[in-house]
Coordinates of C-alpha atoms and ligand atoms in Angstrom, one line a residue:
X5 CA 41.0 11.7 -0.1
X6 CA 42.4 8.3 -0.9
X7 CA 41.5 6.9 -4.5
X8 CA 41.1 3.8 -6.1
X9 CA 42.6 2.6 -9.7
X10 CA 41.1 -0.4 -11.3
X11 CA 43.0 -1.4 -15.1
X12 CA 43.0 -4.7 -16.8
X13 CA 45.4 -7.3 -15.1
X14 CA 47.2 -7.5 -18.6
X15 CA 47.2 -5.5 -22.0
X16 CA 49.4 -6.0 -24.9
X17 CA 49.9 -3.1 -27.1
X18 CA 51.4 -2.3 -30.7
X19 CA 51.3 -4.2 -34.1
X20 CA 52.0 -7.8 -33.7
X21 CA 50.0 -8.0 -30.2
X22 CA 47.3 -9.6 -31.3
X23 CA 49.0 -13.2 -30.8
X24 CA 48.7 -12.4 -27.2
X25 CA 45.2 -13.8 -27.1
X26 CA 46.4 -17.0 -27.7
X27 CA 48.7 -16.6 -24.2
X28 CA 45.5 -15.0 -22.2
X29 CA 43.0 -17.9 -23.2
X30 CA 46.0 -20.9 -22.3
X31 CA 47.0 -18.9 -19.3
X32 CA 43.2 -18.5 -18.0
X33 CA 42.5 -22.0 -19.2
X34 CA 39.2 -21.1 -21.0
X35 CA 38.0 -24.3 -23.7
X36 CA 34.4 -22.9 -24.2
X37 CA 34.2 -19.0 -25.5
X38 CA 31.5 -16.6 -27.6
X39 CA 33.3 -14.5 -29.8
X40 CA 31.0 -11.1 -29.9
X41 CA 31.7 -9.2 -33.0
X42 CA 29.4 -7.1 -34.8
X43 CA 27.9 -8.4 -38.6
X44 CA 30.2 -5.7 -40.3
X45 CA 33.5 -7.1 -38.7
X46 CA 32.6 -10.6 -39.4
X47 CA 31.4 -10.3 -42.8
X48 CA 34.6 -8.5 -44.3
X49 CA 36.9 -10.5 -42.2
X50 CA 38.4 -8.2 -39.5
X51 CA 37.7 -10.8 -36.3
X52 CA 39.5 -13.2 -38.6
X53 CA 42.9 -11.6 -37.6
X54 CA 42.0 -13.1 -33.9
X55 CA 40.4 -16.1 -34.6
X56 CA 43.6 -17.3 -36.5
X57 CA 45.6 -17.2 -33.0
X58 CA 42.0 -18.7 -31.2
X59 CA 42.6 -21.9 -34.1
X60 CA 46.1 -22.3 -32.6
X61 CA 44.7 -23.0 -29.2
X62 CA 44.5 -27.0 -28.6
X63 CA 40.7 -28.3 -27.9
X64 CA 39.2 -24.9 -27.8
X65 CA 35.7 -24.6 -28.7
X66 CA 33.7 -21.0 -29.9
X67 CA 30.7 -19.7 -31.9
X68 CA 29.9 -16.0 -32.3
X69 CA 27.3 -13.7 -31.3
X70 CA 27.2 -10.8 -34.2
X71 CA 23.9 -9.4 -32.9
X72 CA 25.1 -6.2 -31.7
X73 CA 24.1 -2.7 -33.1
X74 CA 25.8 0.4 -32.6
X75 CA 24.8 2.4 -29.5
X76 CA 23.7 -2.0 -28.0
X77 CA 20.3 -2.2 -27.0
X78 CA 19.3 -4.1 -24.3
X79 CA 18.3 -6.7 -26.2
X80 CA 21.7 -7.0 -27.5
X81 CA 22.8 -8.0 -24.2
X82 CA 20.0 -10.5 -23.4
X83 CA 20.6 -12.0 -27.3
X84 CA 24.0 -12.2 -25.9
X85 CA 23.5 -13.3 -22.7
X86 CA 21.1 -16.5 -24.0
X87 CA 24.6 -17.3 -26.6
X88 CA 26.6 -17.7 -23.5
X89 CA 23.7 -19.5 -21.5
X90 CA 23.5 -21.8 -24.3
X91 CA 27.1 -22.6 -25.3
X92 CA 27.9 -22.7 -21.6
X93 CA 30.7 -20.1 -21.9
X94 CA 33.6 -20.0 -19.7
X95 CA 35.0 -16.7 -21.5
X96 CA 34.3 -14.3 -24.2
X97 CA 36.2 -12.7 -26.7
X98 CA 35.2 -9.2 -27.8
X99 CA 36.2 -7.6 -31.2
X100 CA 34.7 -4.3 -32.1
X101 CA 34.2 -0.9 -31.1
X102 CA 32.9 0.6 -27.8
X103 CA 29.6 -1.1 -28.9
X104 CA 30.6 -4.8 -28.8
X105 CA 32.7 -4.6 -26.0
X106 CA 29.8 -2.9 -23.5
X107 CA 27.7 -5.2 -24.9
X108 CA 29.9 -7.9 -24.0
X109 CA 30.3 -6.7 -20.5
X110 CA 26.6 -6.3 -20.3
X111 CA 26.1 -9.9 -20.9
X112 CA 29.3 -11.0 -19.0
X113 CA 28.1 -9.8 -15.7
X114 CA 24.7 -11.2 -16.1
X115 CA 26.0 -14.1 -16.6
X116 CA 27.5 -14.4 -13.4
X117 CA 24.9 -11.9 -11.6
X118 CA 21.9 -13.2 -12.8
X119 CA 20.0 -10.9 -10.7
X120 CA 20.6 -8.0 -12.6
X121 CA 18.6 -9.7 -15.7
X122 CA 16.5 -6.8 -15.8
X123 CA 19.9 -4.5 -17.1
X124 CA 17.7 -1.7 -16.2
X125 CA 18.8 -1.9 -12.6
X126 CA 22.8 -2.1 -13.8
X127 CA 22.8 1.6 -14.3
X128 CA 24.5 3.6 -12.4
X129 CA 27.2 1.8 -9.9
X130 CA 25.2 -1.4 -9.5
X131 CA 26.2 -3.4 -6.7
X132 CA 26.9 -6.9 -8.4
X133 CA 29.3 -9.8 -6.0
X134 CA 30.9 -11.4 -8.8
X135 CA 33.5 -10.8 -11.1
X136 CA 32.0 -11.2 -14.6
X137 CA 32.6 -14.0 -17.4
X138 CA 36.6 -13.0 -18.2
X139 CA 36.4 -11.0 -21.3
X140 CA 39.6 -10.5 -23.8
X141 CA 38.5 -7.0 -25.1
X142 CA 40.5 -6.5 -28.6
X143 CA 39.2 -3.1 -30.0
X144 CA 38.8 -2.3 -33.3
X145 CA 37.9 1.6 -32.9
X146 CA 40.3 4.0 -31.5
X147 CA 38.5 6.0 -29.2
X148 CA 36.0 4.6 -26.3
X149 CA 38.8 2.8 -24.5
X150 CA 36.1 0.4 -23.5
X151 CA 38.4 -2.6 -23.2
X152 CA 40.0 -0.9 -19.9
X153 CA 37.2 1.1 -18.5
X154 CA 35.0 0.2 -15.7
X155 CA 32.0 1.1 -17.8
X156 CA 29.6 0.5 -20.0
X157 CA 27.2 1.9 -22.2
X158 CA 23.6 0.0 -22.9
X159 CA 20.9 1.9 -24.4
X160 CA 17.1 1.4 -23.2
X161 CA 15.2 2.1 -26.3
X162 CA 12.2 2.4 -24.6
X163 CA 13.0 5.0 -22.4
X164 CA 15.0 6.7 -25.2
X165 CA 18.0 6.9 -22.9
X166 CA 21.7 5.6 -22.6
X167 CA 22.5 4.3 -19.1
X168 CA 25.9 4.3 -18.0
X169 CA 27.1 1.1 -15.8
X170 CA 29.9 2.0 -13.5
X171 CA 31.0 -1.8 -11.9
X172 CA 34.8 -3.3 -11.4
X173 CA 33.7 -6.5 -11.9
X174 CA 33.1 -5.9 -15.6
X175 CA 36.8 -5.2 -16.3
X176 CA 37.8 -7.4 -19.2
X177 CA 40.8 -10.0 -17.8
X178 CA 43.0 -9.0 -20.4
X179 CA 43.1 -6.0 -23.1
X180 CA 44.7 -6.6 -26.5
X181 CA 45.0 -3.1 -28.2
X182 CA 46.5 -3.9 -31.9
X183 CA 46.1 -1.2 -34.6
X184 CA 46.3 -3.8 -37.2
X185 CA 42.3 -4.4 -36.1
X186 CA 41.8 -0.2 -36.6
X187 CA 43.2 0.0 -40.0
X188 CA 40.1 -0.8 -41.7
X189 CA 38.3 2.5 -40.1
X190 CA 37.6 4.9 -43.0
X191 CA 38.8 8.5 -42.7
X192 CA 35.4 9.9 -40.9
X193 CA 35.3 7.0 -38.3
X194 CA 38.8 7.4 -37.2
X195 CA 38.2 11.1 -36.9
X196 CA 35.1 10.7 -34.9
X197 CA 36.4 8.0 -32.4
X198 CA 39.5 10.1 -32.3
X199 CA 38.0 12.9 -31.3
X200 CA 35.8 10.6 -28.3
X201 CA 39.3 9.9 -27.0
X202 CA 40.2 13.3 -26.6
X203 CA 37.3 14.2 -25.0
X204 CA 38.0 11.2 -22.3
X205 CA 41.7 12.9 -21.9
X206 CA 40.1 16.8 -21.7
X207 CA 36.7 16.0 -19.5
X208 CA 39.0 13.4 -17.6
X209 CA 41.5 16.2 -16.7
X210 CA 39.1 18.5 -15.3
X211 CA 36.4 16.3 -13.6
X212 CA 36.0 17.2 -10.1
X213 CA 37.9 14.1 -8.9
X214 CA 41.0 14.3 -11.0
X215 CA 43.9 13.9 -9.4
X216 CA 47.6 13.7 -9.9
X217 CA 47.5 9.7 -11.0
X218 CA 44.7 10.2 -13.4
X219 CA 46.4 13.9 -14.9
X220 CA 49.4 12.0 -15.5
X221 CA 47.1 9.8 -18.1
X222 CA 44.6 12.7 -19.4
X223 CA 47.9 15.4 -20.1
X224 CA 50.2 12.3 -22.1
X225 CA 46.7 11.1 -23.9
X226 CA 46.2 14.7 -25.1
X227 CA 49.3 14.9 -26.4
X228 CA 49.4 11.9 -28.1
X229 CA 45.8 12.8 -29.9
X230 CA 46.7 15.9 -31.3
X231 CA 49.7 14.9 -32.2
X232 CA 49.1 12.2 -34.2
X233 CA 45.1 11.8 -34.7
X234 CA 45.2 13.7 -38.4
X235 CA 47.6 11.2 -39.8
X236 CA 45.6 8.4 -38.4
X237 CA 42.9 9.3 -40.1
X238 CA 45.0 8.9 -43.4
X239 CA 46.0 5.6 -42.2
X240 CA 49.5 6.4 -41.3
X241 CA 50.9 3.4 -39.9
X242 CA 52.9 4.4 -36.8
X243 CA 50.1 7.2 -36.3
X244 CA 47.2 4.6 -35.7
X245 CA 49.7 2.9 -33.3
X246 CA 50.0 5.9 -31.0
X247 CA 46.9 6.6 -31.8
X248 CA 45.0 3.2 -30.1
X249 CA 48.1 3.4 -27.6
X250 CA 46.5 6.9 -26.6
X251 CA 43.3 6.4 -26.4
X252 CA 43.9 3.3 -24.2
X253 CA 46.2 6.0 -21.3
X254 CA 42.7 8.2 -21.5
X255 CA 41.2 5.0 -20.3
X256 CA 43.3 4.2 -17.9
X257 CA 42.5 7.9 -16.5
X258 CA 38.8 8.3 -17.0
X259 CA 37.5 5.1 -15.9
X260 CA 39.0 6.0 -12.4
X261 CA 37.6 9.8 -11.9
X262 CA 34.8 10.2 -14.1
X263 CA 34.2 12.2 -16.9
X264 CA 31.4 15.7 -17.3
X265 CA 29.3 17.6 -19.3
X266 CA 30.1 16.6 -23.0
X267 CA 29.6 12.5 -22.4
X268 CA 25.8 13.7 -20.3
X269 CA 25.1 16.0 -23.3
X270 CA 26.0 13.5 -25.7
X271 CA 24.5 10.2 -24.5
X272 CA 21.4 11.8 -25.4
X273 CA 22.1 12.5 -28.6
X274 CA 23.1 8.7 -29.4
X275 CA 19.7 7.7 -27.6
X276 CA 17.2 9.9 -29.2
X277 CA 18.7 10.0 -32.7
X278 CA 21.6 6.8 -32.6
X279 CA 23.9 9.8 -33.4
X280 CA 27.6 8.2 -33.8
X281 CA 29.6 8.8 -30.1
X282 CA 32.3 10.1 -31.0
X283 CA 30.7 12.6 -33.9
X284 CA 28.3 13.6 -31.0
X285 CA 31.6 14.4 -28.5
X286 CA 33.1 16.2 -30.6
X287 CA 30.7 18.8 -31.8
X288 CA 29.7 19.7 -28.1
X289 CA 33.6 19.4 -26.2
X290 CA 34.8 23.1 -27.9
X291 CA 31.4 24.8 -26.4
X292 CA 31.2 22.6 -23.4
X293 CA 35.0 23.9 -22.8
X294 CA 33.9 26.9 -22.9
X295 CA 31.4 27.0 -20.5
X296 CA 33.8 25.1 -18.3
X297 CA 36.4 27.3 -18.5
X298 CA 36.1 29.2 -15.2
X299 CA 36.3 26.2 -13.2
X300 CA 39.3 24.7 -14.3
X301 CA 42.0 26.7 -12.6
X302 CA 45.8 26.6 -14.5
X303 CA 44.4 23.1 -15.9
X304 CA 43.7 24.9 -19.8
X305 CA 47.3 25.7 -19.7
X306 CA 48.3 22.7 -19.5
X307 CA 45.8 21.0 -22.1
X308 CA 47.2 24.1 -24.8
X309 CA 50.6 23.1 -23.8
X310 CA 49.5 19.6 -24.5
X311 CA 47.4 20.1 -28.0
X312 CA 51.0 21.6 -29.2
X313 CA 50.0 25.6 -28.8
X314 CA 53.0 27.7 -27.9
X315 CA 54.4 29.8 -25.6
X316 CA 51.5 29.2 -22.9
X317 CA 54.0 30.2 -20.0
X318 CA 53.0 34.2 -20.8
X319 CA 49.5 34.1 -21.8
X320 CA 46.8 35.5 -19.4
X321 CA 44.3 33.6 -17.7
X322 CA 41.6 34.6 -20.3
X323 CA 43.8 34.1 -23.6
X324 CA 45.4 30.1 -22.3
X325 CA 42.0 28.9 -22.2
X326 CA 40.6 30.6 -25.3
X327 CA 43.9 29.2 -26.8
X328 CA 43.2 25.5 -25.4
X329 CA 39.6 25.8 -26.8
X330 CA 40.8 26.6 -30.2
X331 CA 43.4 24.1 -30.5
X332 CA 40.7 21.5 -29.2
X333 CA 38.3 23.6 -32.2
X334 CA 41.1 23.8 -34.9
X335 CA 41.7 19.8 -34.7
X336 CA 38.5 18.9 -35.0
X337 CA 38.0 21.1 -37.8
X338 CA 41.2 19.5 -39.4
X339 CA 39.7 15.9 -39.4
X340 CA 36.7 17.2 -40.9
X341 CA 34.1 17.3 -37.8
X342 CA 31.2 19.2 -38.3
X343 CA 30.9 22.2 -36.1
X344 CA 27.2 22.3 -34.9
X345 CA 24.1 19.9 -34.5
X346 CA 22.1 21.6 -37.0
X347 CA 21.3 18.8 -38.8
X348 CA 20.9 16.1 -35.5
X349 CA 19.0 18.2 -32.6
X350 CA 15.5 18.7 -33.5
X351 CA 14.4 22.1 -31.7
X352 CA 11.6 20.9 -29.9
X353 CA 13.2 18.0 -28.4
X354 CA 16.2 20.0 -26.1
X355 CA 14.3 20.2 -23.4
X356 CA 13.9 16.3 -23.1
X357 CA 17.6 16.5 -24.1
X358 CA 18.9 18.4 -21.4
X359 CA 16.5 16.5 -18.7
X360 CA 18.4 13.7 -20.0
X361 CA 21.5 14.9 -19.6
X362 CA 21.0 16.6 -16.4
X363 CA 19.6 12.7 -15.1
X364 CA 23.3 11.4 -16.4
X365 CA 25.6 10.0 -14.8
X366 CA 28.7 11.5 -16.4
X367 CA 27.1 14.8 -15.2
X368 CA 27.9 15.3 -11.7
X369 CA 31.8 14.5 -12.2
X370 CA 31.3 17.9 -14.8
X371 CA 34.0 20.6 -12.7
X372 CA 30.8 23.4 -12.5
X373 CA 27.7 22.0 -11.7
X374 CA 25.4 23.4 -14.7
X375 CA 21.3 23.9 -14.8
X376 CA 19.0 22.5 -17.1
X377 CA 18.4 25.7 -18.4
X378 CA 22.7 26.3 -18.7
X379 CA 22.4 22.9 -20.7
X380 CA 19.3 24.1 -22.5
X381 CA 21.5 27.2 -23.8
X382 CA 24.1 25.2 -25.0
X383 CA 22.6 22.8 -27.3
X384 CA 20.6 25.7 -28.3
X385 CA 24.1 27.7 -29.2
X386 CA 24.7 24.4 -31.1
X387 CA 21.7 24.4 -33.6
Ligands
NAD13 N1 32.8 1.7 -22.0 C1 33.2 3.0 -22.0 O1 33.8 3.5 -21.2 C2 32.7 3.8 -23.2 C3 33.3 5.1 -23.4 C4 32.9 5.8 -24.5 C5 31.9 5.3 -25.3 N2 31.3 4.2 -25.1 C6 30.2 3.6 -25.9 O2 30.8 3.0 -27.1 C7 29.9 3.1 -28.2 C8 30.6 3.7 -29.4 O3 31.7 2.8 -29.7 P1 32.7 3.2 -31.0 O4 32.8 4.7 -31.1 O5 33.9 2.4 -30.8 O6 31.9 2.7 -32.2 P2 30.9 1.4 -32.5 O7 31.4 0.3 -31.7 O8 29.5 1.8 -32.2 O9 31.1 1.2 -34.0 C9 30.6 2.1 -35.0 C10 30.7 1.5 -36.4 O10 32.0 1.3 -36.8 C11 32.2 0.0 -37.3 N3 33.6 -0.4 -37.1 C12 34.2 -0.7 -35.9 N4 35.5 -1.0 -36.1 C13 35.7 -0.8 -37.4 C14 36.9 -1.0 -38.2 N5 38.0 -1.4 -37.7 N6 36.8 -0.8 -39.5 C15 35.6 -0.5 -40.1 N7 34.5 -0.3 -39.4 C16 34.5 -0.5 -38.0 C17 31.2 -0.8 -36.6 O11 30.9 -2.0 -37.3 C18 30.0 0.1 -36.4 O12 29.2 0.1 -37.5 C19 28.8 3.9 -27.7 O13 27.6 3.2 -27.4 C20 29.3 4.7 -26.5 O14 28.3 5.1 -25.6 C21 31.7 3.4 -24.0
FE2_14 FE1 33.2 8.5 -24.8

């Protein structure tokens, strides 16, 4: 089977690359951009580390849209959308998490697709002609890798559900991935968006179209996040840079093969309850791994080999992936994740849960195709 790989024409990684948004916006010749950002990241200054380089740019013109929740709404993106309409944007700058930067991309490609101003029928892989609004993507989260992926994430409140948007054209032109804008993250945050990214890496590796491009990301990313994700969290410097170098190569992976079972269990979770993504990731991926196990092959091998567990080469089938679940358990543990969803999942609402994550679009790429009643079991193992 061939395969595709779509990643951002350019990306500039490691302290000091945030002056590269001043090259990207005089290379692409943009003079008229919104600067999405999120209320928290203006107010206590964190975009002002970019807009410094945008004030360097001669006869440049922005204004901000801050609108933007976590988990965006739909009407995030059409608050957005109306900014761009308005200011008559020719490019957008994104600083923030995996929220502002899908939110951006929401907007972005209505902008150009106008067609799809519904959002609703973006879900899924919507068929849109053009290329969206350029977007510099400069996250400030270490985790949903949102700045490279071919997705995005817009929650329909309404319907209580996240819908994933699979679509090249919203690809941001140009990814700037500087852990100077991560070093504000407290302890929890860092841990939790962490933990997202090695989920990407782990349900990455084992998603039915993985293949030897994509492993090549998933096995280096795991490595990286176990490695170096419990210093992060206590803002070692040259930890956060590996750290938002790593989470990026999961991105690179993922957005090309798909990911599985955690993400559909999960997107619920951060619908019905806004439940953090990454806190929501992390709490199902050691049970979800689990469950997986007999469908992965030698592949838990190679993610214990990865998460740092030794002598792998003479374990049994049974006791390399028990020992790759517990590494994957024993980290999360270590940055202080809780270990059930006792005090998120509701009883009485699994079974709109797991309808939910049975109707996701992560789901199919999971390597065993589960049942709603399989998916029923394991939140219920989780509560
Ligand atoms: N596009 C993709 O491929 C993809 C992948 C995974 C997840 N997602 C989506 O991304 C969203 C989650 O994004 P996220 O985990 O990055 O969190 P987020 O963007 O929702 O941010 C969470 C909170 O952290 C704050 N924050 C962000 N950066 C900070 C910093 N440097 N210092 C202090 N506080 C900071 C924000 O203000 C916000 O309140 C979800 O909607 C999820 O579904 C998208
Ligand atoms: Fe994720």
């Amino acid at each position: 089977m061939p395969s595709r790989f779509v990643l951002n024409p350019v990306s500039y990684h490691g302290y000091g690359a945030l002056a590269g948004v001043k090259d990207v916006v005089e290379d692409k010749r943009l003079k008229k951009i919104v600067i999405f950002v999120d209320r928290f990241l203006k107010e206590n200054k964190i975009s002002d580390k970019v807009v410094k380089y945008l004030d360097q740019v001669e006869g440049l013109e922005y204004t901000y849209f801050t609108d933007i929740k976590p988990n965006p709404s739909i009407k995030n993106v059409l608050d957005g959308l109306k900014v761009l309409k308005d200011f008559e944007a020719d490019g957008i700058v994104a600083i923030g998490g995996g929220s502002v930067m899908d939110c951006a991309a929401g907007a972005a490609i209505i902008n150009t697709n106008p067609e799809f101003e519904d959002v609703r029928s973006l879900e899924g892989v919507a068929p849109t002609k053009n290329p969206s609004t350029p977007i510099i993507a400069i996250p400030t989260t270490a985790g949903t890798a949102a700045e490279v992926t071919i997705n995005y994430v817009i929650t329909d409140e309404e319907n209580q559900k996240k819908m994933v948007c699979v679509d090249p054209h919203s690809i941001p032109v140009a990814a700037i991935v500087d852990p100077e804008m991560m070093e504000s993250m407290p302890y929890g945050l860092t841990a939790s968006t962490g933990m997202d990214a090695l989920t990407h890496a782990i349900e990455g590796y084992i998603t039915k179209d993985a293949n030897d491009l994509s492993d090549m990301f998933h096995i280096k990313a795991i490595e990286l996040i176990a490695k170096y994700l419990p210093k992060a969290c206590e803002n070692d410097k040259e930890a956060r840079e590996k750290l938002a170098l790593a989470q990026y190569v999961a991105g690179m992976g993922f957005s090309n093969v798909g990911l599985g079972l955690v993400h559909s269990m999960a997107h619920p979770l951060g619908a019905l309850y806004d439940t953090p993504h990454g806190v929501a990731n992390a709490i199902l991926l050691p049970t979800v791994m689990e469950y997986n196990a007999g469908a992965t092959g030698e592949k838990y091998r190679e993610i214990a080999r990865a998460m740092g567990v030794k002598g792998v080469d003479e374990m049994s089938e049974d006791k390399y992936r028990k020992a790759a679940v517990k590494a994957v358990k024993d980290l999360s543990i270590s940055v202080k994740i809780p270990e059930d969803l006792k005090d998120i999942v509701k009883e009485e609402d699994i079974e709109f849960l797991a309808q939910s994550a049975m109707d996701d679009a992560c789901r199919p790429g999971n390597p065993k195709d589960p049942t709603k009643e399989e998916i029923i079991e394991l939140y219920k193992k989780l509560i």
